[in-house]
Amino acid sequence: MAPNSTILSSLKLAMILVLAAWICMWILRPTQLWKKSWHVAEDRANATILGDYGLNVVVFCFPVLAVATLGYTYLHLCVSKGRLSRQRISLMTNFSSPLIISRPVGILSGLELLFAAVFVLFLVWTYYSNVSGDFKKMPPYKPLQLNRWQLKMMRMGVRIGSLSEACLALLLLPILRGMAVFRIVGIQFEASVRYHMWIGNAMILLSVLHGITIMSVWAVKRSFLEEITKWQRTGRVYIAGAIALVTGVIIWLTSLPPVRRKQFKLFYLAHHLYMVFILFFLLHAGAGHFYLVIAGVLLFALDKILRVMQSRRETCLISACVLPCKAVELTLPKHPSMKYTPTSSIFIKIPAISKFQWHPFSIISSSNMDDDRFSVLVKCQGQWTNALFDMVNSMADAGSGNMNSLCVAVEGPYGPATFPHQRYDSLVLVAGGSGITPFLSILQDAASRNGNISKYPTKIQLIYVVKRLQDLSMLTPISPLLINQSGELGHLKLKIFVTQEEGTTTIVREMFNDLPQVKTIVMDRNSSVNIMARPEGLLWKATITMLSFLTFLASLVCLSHIFIHQGKKSSESKYPSWVNDLLVLCSFVIATSSCSVATVLLRWRKSANNVQLLSRKYTESAEMHYSRQLKGALEEHEINFGRRPNLIDILSELSAEIEESKVGVFVCGPYSMRESVATFCRAYLQKSNGGDSKQKCHFNYHSVNFSL
């Protein structure tokens, strides 16, 4: 039964109002009107049980957590509702279509550019308002042992640091996985990672400018060492700020693309210094400033806790297939009730290879077709993936069927609540190399329609570009769908481009028959396997989000009343400022621990109903997986050798063939491929908006990028 649309509308309106209030608070915060009103509000709050610290938590932390709670509830209802209405596609196309295509910044939509411009304007406004207010109320500089320009430089440096707080408030939100708040607006984890990169670059730049400006004044005064090693009793602790700055720079340097791609382990380990960075930011800025960013930190901590709990229960592989293109297909068991959408991804850790490294892979199967298993396809592109290939290949060569020794920890799956391919009349899938993997799940899902044609695209065109002929074995998991094509997949047309080899094969069946055989190993028939733990549901995520806020607020109020006597200003001077910081940290630990205990109890209750599944049915189906006979050959499928595709020409021809319809264009591959497709979609949309009557189709661009 579909949820009441009134409830969805109410949730959406509530999210918009709360988010608008939070944004208005940030805009008004640097103004004199806000500062005067805030001091009055704090004085009044001190006369209540909340105190000024409770007021800070409610005003700065609650809105973000409230939006997250409402958002998870909204997504839960939307999943049961099904899909987005097609009437909204044309409006979304205008905002989400590529607007700027440039290698330094990538492919930006109009909406992304708008939000980036608004955020930059907000930073400029905040800095101008704070600095102008400081200059108008310049304190006497002689008692501070600073001349006038030094005092101005100090104030400017401090206000630059306040801009990095705004960046830190948003920094962790884009990289939430299971508790991803960006899913509310249809932005997935793999797409939002670049927002984390942009915000992180801005934060480090502002933090470095903040540190250089202030330390340059100390250097001129010849008091650099004295100031930077001082641990003040009250106010900002400079040495803590220096440690936080150095830690942030280390994280930033190790996350640069050359380091991240060649030394992923270094990048991964260095990123765990975020705990040091956040701790010393708290000690440097103080509890009053930490309240501004704690909502994102709390959500990130909850997300991390849920992921750790899910991954603690390891499972074993059902089967593994070694493909000729030096890729491995891994099949793992899952609970039948665990559903996922096309292009979903999981994070995998194999302790036999590394006890710490997690790697993301897109799921190539459909939960509508396989309710008790799922598969991922791993292409050898680095040290970890090569180690996995060598391990599985050696098992296959030795004829070993004991897969139980290869334990796997899994996080996820992570994906859209409802995938947008169901909105369109036609689909165009453009893939290069290993970029085919997310599209395999789309084709599997489309093949599971079970006669319900109205919910799925009627036409699908797959354009696949590879370097060598053997790379086409990446299509092996869906080869029965490609060869034995029937009505369940609709009208599928495949265009293959092999760029670095020449060949004469023009029939898809012959092409697959000419490829080397796939080596398959399966689990021992007499063994049993644990089902991977399911991720927590959206309603539980909404529950623990609000629970964490209430627990944090209650803990902070209680601890502050115990250790700091409110209403007595003289008593506050007895306590150093780090006492407040410690109380915030303790409240944070209590809040996250209470949510951890609640989640453990929930999982323990669920696990009582779970039993180990015998492997027999897994084994039998795994052995049959690649034993299907490829019958028939569709002449529509096209194979090209020795040349690259001109994607703009291909898409232009396609627009002339397709009747008036809504077309979803999905691309996953190198930047040059995404650039060509984005250029076509942008040009086509401009012609349509210009009133060209010949433009009958609506092309909506989607980039599926899994390079984190």
PDB file of N, CA and C in Angstrom, residues 614-622:
ATOM      1  N   LEU A 614      22.600 -23.948   4.679  1.00  0.00           N
ATOM      2  CA  LEU A 614      23.393 -24.986   4.044  1.00  0.00           C
ATOM      3  C   LEU A 614      23.787 -24.545   2.653  1.00  0.00           C
ATOM      4  N   SER A 615      24.927 -24.983   2.223  1.00  0.00           N
ATOM      5  CA  SER A 615      25.499 -24.490   0.976  1.00  0.00           C
ATOM      6  C   SER A 615      25.016 -25.239  -0.252  1.00  0.00           C
ATOM      7  N   ARG A 616      24.202 -26.294  -0.092  1.00  0.00           N
ATOM      8  CA  ARG A 616      23.887 -27.142  -1.235  1.00  0.00           C
ATOM      9  C   ARG A 616      23.226 -26.352  -2.357  1.00  0.00           C
ATOM     10  N   LYS A 617      22.204 -25.555  -2.017  1.00  0.00           N
ATOM     11  CA  LYS A 617      21.502 -24.836  -3.081  1.00  0.00           C
ATOM     12  C   LYS A 617      22.406 -23.774  -3.695  1.00  0.00           C
ATOM     13  N   TYR A 618      23.311 -23.196  -2.889  1.00  0.00           N
ATOM     14  CA  TYR A 618      24.261 -22.242  -3.442  1.00  0.00           C
ATOM     15  C   TYR A 618      25.183 -22.931  -4.436  1.00  0.00           C
ATOM     16  N   THR A 619      25.671 -24.095  -4.036  1.00  0.00           N
ATOM     17  CA  THR A 619      26.633 -24.813  -4.861  1.00  0.00           C
ATOM     18  C   THR A 619      26.036 -25.218  -6.193  1.00  0.00           C
ATOM     19  N   GLU A 620      24.818 -25.754  -6.144  1.00  0.00           N
ATOM     20  CA  GLU A 620      24.198 -26.222  -7.372  1.00  0.00           C
ATOM     21  C   GLU A 620      23.981 -25.091  -8.357  1.00  0.00           C
ATOM     22  N   SER A 621      23.482 -23.957  -7.855  1.00  0.00           N
ATOM     23  CA  SER A 621      23.231 -22.847  -8.771  1.00  0.00           C
ATOM     24  C   SER A 621      24.523 -22.212  -9.236  1.00  0.00           C
ATOM     25  N   ALA A 622      25.558 -22.231  -8.399  1.00  0.00           N
ATOM     26  CA  ALA A 622      26.837 -21.667  -8.808  1.00  0.00           C
ATOM     27  C   ALA A 622      27.461 -22.481  -9.922  1.00  0.00           C
TER      28      ALA A 622
END
